[in-house]
Tab-separated table of C-alpha atoms in Angstrom:
chain	number	residue	atom	x	y	z
A	1	MET	CA	114.373	102.662	94.181
A	2	ALA	CA	116.888	105.064	95.736
A	3	ILE	CA	117.699	108.295	93.929
A	4	ASP	CA	120.922	110.166	94.720
A	5	THR	CA	119.581	113.706	95.035
A	6	THR	CA	123.018	115.001	96.073
A	7	SER	CA	124.597	114.320	92.698
A	8	THR	CA	121.526	114.947	90.561
A	9	GLN	CA	120.167	118.028	92.344
A	10	VAL	CA	116.628	116.734	91.874
A	11	LYS	CA	114.283	116.814	94.853
A	12	VAL	CA	111.716	113.995	95.033
A	13	ARG	CA	108.550	114.330	97.140
A	14	ARG	CA	106.280	111.295	97.290
A	15	LEU	CA	102.596	112.089	96.753
A	16	SER	CA	101.158	108.826	98.087
A	17	VAL	CA	102.413	105.563	99.526
A	18	ARG	CA	101.820	103.558	96.344
A	19	ILE	CA	102.197	105.914	93.395
A	20	GLY	CA	103.295	109.373	92.317
A	21	ALA	CA	105.996	111.902	93.111
A	22	GLU	CA	106.621	115.594	92.519
A	23	LEU	CA	110.118	116.409	91.228
A	24	SER	CA	111.547	119.871	91.841
A	25	GLU	CA	114.834	121.765	91.614
A	26	ILE	CA	115.038	120.779	87.958
A	27	SER	CA	114.414	122.669	84.707
A	28	LEU	CA	113.295	120.292	81.972
A	29	ARG	CA	114.426	122.858	79.414
A	30	ASP	CA	118.112	122.392	80.233
A	31	ALA	CA	118.312	119.336	82.506
A	32	SER	CA	121.684	117.625	82.809
A	33	ASP	CA	122.216	113.998	81.815
A	34	ASN	CA	122.366	113.090	85.517
A	35	GLN	CA	119.036	114.801	86.098
A	36	ILE	CA	117.461	112.935	83.172
A	37	GLY	CA	118.722	109.729	84.772
A	38	ALA	CA	117.062	110.781	88.039
A	39	VAL	CA	113.775	111.413	86.203
A	40	ARG	CA	113.876	107.928	84.686
A	41	ALA	CA	114.700	106.386	88.070
A	42	ALA	CA	111.791	108.267	89.666
A	43	LEU	CA	109.439	107.069	86.917
A	44	LEU	CA	110.369	103.448	87.569
A	45	ALA	CA	110.051	103.909	91.330
A	46	HIS	CA	106.849	106.012	91.428
A	47	ARG	CA	105.223	105.282	88.007
A	48	VAL	CA	104.110	108.892	87.491
A	49	VAL	CA	106.028	112.121	88.199
A	50	PHE	CA	104.976	115.778	88.109
A	51	PHE	CA	106.841	119.056	87.608
A	52	ARG	CA	105.441	122.480	88.513
A	53	ARG	CA	105.438	125.514	86.183
A	54	GLN	CA	108.067	124.433	83.658
A	55	GLY	CA	106.711	126.746	80.954
A	56	LEU	CA	107.951	124.644	78.030
A	57	SER	CA	107.193	125.462	74.417
A	58	ALA	CA	106.023	122.689	72.088
A	59	ARG	CA	109.516	122.336	70.645
A	60	GLU	CA	111.084	122.227	74.122
A	61	GLN	CA	108.608	119.564	75.179
A	62	ILE	CA	109.584	117.448	72.168
A	63	GLU	CA	113.303	117.892	72.789
A	64	PHE	CA	112.949	116.945	76.444
A	65	ALA	CA	110.786	113.905	75.616
A	66	ARG	CA	113.353	112.727	73.076
A	67	ARG	CA	115.897	112.442	75.887
A	68	LEU	CA	113.667	109.730	77.422
A	69	GLY	CA	113.558	107.715	74.200
A	70	PRO	CA	112.671	107.813	70.475
A	71	LEU	CA	109.264	109.334	69.820
A	72	THR	CA	106.073	108.085	68.222
A	73	GLN	CA	103.579	109.998	66.158
A	74	GLY	CA	101.121	112.015	68.205
A	75	HIS	CA	98.315	109.513	67.597
A	76	PRO	CA	97.513	106.730	65.087
A	77	THR	CA	94.222	108.314	63.923
A	78	LEU	CA	93.869	111.916	65.116
A	79	PRO	CA	94.989	114.743	62.815
A	80	VAL	CA	98.195	116.720	63.155
A	81	VAL	CA	97.867	120.145	64.830
A	82	ASP	CA	100.015	123.113	63.760
A	83	GLY	CA	102.031	120.846	61.471
A	84	GLU	CA	103.597	118.954	64.380
A	85	GLU	CA	103.159	115.196	63.915
A	86	LEU	CA	104.871	114.318	67.209
A	87	ILE	CA	102.291	116.134	69.369
A	88	LEU	CA	98.754	115.107	70.288
A	89	ASP	CA	96.669	118.212	70.997
A	90	LEU	CA	94.095	117.563	73.740
A	91	ASP	CA	91.781	120.549	73.556
A	92	SER	CA	88.411	120.205	75.293
A	93	LEU	CA	86.849	122.602	72.768
A	94	ALA	CA	87.716	120.133	69.997
A	95	GLY	CA	86.593	117.055	71.898
A	96	GLY	CA	89.833	116.240	73.730
A	97	ALA	CA	88.248	115.299	77.063
A	98	ALA	CA	89.177	111.673	77.806
A	99	ASN	CA	86.780	111.177	80.704
A	100	HIS	CA	87.516	107.483	81.336
A	101	TRP	CA	90.205	105.200	82.754
A	102	HIS	CA	92.710	104.177	80.106
A	103	THR	CA	96.311	103.432	79.265
A	104	ASP	CA	97.405	105.363	76.187
A	105	VAL	CA	96.877	103.720	72.774
A	106	THR	CA	96.435	100.124	73.980
A	107	PHE	CA	94.493	99.298	70.819
A	108	VAL	CA	97.878	98.879	69.045
A	109	ASP	CA	100.372	96.112	69.745
A	110	ARG	CA	103.095	98.412	71.084
A	111	PRO	CA	101.557	101.177	73.216
A	112	PRO	CA	103.947	104.024	74.058
A	113	MET	CA	106.455	103.666	76.885
A	114	PHE	CA	106.230	107.142	78.445
A	115	SER	CA	103.645	109.900	77.975
A	116	ILE	CA	104.770	113.496	78.580
A	117	LEU	CA	101.843	115.888	79.123
A	118	ARG	CA	102.111	119.699	79.238
A	119	ALA	CA	99.402	122.001	80.638
A	120	MET	CA	98.648	124.986	78.390
A	121	ILE	CA	95.156	126.316	79.190
A	122	LEU	CA	93.303	125.309	82.345
A	123	PRO	CA	89.776	125.822	83.678
A	124	GLU	CA	89.367	127.942	86.790
A	125	ILE	CA	88.065	124.905	88.674
A	126	GLY	CA	88.398	121.196	87.921
A	127	GLY	CA	90.278	119.260	85.270
A	128	ASP	CA	92.460	117.230	87.661
A	129	THR	CA	94.140	114.004	86.552
A	130	ILE	CA	94.016	110.773	88.577
A	131	GLY	CA	96.439	107.903	88.063
A	132	PRO	CA	96.529	104.437	89.683
A	133	THR	CA	98.983	101.572	89.749
A	134	LEU	CA	97.952	98.522	87.750
A	135	TRP	CA	99.068	95.734	90.083
A	136	PRO	CA	99.090	97.079	93.657
A	137	PRO	CA	101.677	94.920	95.521
A	138	THR	CA	99.930	94.779	98.915
A	139	PRO	CA	98.952	91.791	101.083
A	140	THR	CA	95.306	92.926	101.143
A	141	TYR	CA	95.191	93.081	97.346
A	142	ARG	CA	96.843	89.680	96.984
A	143	ARG	CA	94.287	88.116	99.339
A	144	THR	CA	91.368	89.827	97.612
A	145	CYS	CA	92.499	88.748	94.139
A	146	ALA	CA	93.542	85.229	95.162
A	147	GLY	CA	90.606	83.653	93.329
A	148	TRP	CA	91.426	85.318	90.029
A	149	ARG	CA	95.195	85.740	90.059
A	150	ARG	CA	95.939	82.324	88.546
A	151	PRO	CA	93.468	82.577	85.614
A	152	ALA	CA	94.570	86.181	84.967
A	153	ARG	CA	98.151	84.990	84.502
A	154	ARG	CA	97.083	83.004	81.422
A	155	ALA	CA	94.320	85.274	80.124
A	156	PHE	CA	94.402	87.433	77.002
A	157	GLU	CA	92.154	90.401	76.325
A	158	ARG	CA	91.294	92.300	73.191
A	159	SER	CA	91.565	96.068	72.986
A	160	ARG	CA	89.923	97.853	70.100
A	161	LEU	CA	89.064	101.136	68.441
A	162	ARG	CA	86.390	101.086	65.730
A	163	PRO	CA	83.546	103.233	64.312
A	164	SER	CA	80.825	101.191	66.052
A	165	ASP	CA	82.318	102.270	69.391
A	166	VAL	CA	81.227	105.898	68.826
A	167	VAL	CA	78.224	105.696	71.151
A	168	ALA	CA	80.233	104.068	73.941
A	169	LEU	CA	83.062	106.539	73.541
A	170	ARG	CA	80.649	109.458	73.575
A	171	ALA	CA	79.215	108.224	76.867
A	172	LYS	CA	82.659	107.683	78.379
A	173	ILE	CA	84.247	110.895	77.186
A	174	GLY	CA	81.229	113.005	78.112
A	175	ALA	CA	82.303	116.048	76.098
A	176	VAL	CA	79.634	118.254	74.494
A	177	ARG	CA	81.729	119.048	71.410
A	178	LEU	CA	83.396	116.007	69.823
A	179	ALA	CA	84.716	117.433	66.572
A	180	ASN	CA	87.546	114.897	66.446
A	181	LEU	CA	85.452	111.841	67.290
A	182	ALA	CA	84.895	110.791	63.656
A	183	ALA	CA	88.628	110.959	62.979
A	184	PHE	CA	89.399	109.180	66.243
A	185	VAL	CA	87.451	106.067	65.211
A	186	ALA	CA	87.894	106.348	61.437
A	187	GLU	CA	90.265	103.367	61.260
A	188	VAL	CA	89.629	100.024	62.928
A	189	PHE	CA	92.296	98.782	65.356
A	190	GLU	CA	92.161	95.613	67.411
A	191	THR	CA	94.972	93.952	69.379
A	192	GLU	CA	95.187	90.893	71.593
A	193	HIS	CA	97.177	91.575	74.795
A	194	PRO	CA	98.092	89.429	77.791
A	195	VAL	CA	96.006	90.555	80.763
A	196	VAL	CA	99.141	90.417	82.924
A	197	ARG	CA	102.284	91.831	81.345
A	198	ILE	CA	105.891	91.920	82.522
A	199	HIS	CA	107.482	95.343	82.906
A	200	PRO	CA	110.677	95.054	80.834
A	201	GLU	CA	112.814	97.156	83.214
A	202	THR	CA	111.511	96.424	86.729
A	203	GLN	CA	110.222	92.882	85.994
A	204	GLU	CA	107.069	93.786	87.926
A	205	ARG	CA	103.696	92.425	86.838
A	206	ALA	CA	101.008	94.820	85.629
A	207	LEU	CA	97.416	94.432	84.518
A	208	LEU	CA	96.920	95.672	80.950
A	209	LEU	CA	93.321	96.847	80.976
A	210	GLY	CA	91.575	100.244	80.746
A	211	GLY	CA	88.909	101.808	78.569
A	212	PHE	CA	89.893	100.136	75.292
A	213	ALA	CA	89.736	96.581	76.702
A	214	HIS	CA	86.446	95.062	75.554
A	215	ARG	CA	86.687	91.275	75.708
A	216	LEU	CA	88.595	88.440	77.375
A	217	VAL	CA	89.591	85.696	74.956
A	218	GLY	CA	87.625	82.519	75.657
A	219	HIS	CA	84.759	84.349	77.384
A	220	ASN	CA	81.503	85.661	75.944
A	221	PHE	CA	80.629	89.352	76.046
A	222	ALA	CA	78.696	89.245	79.332
A	223	GLU	CA	81.419	87.284	81.123
A	224	SER	CA	84.094	89.593	79.727
A	225	VAL	CA	82.315	92.710	80.940
A	226	ASP	CA	81.928	91.299	84.453
A	227	LEU	CA	85.503	90.027	84.748
A	228	ILE	CA	87.086	93.188	83.316
A	229	ARG	CA	84.938	95.313	85.654
A	230	MET	CA	86.040	93.216	88.626
A	231	LEU	CA	89.755	93.521	87.817
A	232	GLN	CA	89.395	97.250	87.072
A	233	SER	CA	87.743	97.780	90.439
A	234	TYR	CA	90.905	96.609	92.204
A	235	VAL	CA	93.084	98.879	90.067
A	236	THR	CA	91.069	102.038	90.675
A	237	ARG	CA	90.531	101.806	94.429
A	238	PRO	CA	91.224	105.243	95.974
A	239	GLU	CA	94.157	103.950	98.022
A	240	ASN	CA	95.910	102.961	94.772
A	241	THR	CA	95.618	106.389	93.148
A	242	VAL	CA	97.251	109.807	93.114
A	243	ARG	CA	95.511	113.053	92.097
A	244	TRP	CA	97.191	116.080	90.531
A	245	THR	CA	95.689	119.570	90.445
A	246	TRP	CA	97.228	121.311	87.458
A	247	GLU	CA	98.785	124.746	87.186
A	248	GLU	CA	99.672	126.371	83.864
A	249	GLY	CA	103.049	125.148	82.620
A	250	ASP	CA	103.026	121.936	84.681
A	251	VAL	CA	104.366	118.730	83.124
A	252	ALA	CA	103.431	115.143	83.998
A	253	ILE	CA	105.133	111.956	82.846
A	254	TRP	CA	103.673	108.516	83.364
A	255	ASP	CA	104.953	105.039	82.622
A	256	ASN	CA	102.328	103.447	80.372
A	257	ARG	CA	103.726	100.020	81.196
A	258	SER	CA	102.447	100.217	84.768
A	259	THR	CA	99.654	102.824	84.974
A	260	GLN	CA	96.259	103.981	83.855
A	261	HIS	CA	94.980	107.553	84.157
A	262	TYR	CA	91.727	109.530	84.121
A	263	ALA	CA	91.401	113.172	83.099
A	264	ILE	CA	88.317	114.347	84.970
A	265	PHE	CA	85.756	116.257	82.871
A	266	ASP	CA	84.254	118.395	85.630
A	267	TYR	CA	84.785	121.893	84.255
A	268	GLY	CA	81.662	122.415	82.136
A	269	GLU	CA	82.068	124.853	79.248
A	270	GLU	CA	85.489	126.099	80.296
A	271	ARG	CA	88.523	125.239	78.212
A	272	ARG	CA	91.233	122.731	79.113
A	273	ARG	CA	94.083	122.356	76.641
A	274	MET	CA	97.039	120.005	77.068
A	275	GLN	CA	99.616	118.642	74.638
A	276	ARG	CA	101.083	115.142	74.818
A	277	VAL	CA	104.262	113.615	73.423
A	278	THR	CA	104.936	109.866	73.661
A	279	THR	CA	108.047	107.702	73.481
A	280	SER	CA	108.025	104.511	71.443
A	281	GLY	CA	106.927	101.322	73.139
A	282	THR	CA	108.469	97.880	72.968
A	283	PRO	CA	106.748	94.520	72.307
A	284	ILE	CA	104.570	93.380	75.221
A	285	GLN	CA	105.176	89.995	76.786
A	286	GLY	CA	102.908	87.977	79.062
A	287	LEU	CA	103.929	85.739	81.948
A	288	ASP	CA	104.109	82.702	79.665
A	289	GLY	CA	106.235	84.542	77.097
A	290	ARG	CA	103.414	85.053	74.590
A	291	PRO	CA	103.466	88.518	73.007
A	292	SER	CA	100.705	90.934	72.062
A	293	VAL	CA	99.356	90.389	68.546
A	294	ALA	CA	97.837	93.024	66.247
A	295	LEU	CA	94.605	91.642	64.782
A	296	GLN	CA	93.402	94.597	62.728
A	297	GLY	CA	94.689	98.033	61.757
A	298	ASP	CA	98.103	99.089	60.507
A	299	SER	CA	100.108	100.714	63.299
A	300	THR	CA	103.431	100.406	61.441
A	301	LEU	CA	103.822	104.154	60.986
A	302	TYR	CA	102.830	104.879	64.590
A	303	ASN	CA	105.291	102.276	65.890
A	304	LEU	CA	108.096	103.543	63.674
A	305	ILE	CA	111.078	104.454	65.832
A	306	GLU	CA	112.764	107.754	65.039
């Protein structure tokens, strides 16, 4: 997707062939409407975009995010921090180390559209974020997946969050201090999603998987684990990913409709603190037109559009 950098005054530098771009010559604090349009265009073209040293406050982050769309609550289960219900505080000292591949909040029927992440406190070494595409459009990938592409088009998977997942989450997250874990899994959520979804703006196909996916409908547990692992392995191949080394004040935005991400927990006892704001998602639709269906848990308040 072409971006007119002459009129928008936004510089776009691709970070890999398949995903990711760094945007510069823009201040998110006072971006023009044309620049916001360029950010949205870059998100659709590159799926994840990064901005160096923006130095936003929490309120400025919220106001910028609101220009990309109406906002959700910070999280369906985690507590509010500093009285701000629109922000999710990801502090490694409080257990906010999501050391696994995931798309944000896929255990509800309408996961957020965009996630806007701001770096506040960073470890001296480590703490990078990796993000891949979900349906790499390459001839090699199409040949490799030929045997499973047709069944995947019709398949549905179930994503969940529940108290009995504590042990699995502890192993995935890998954090020593998990003060928020009990709150994180206090309420049961389960949603049935199409494995292949249609991106509502680009019409591209994307696999809807990640760390909350636990079972394929019509398959037993063992089969589900094997098939999900196989599909995930295509998504997370190194050639499909981009890696960002954070600096204080950096901002990242990713399109949850076409990405997963992984915040690497490789910084030991040091502190890593980020804050995330999310824009409201829209109903998910599979290739056959069937939508996602919430099976358990009330996400009405989380899905409420401002």
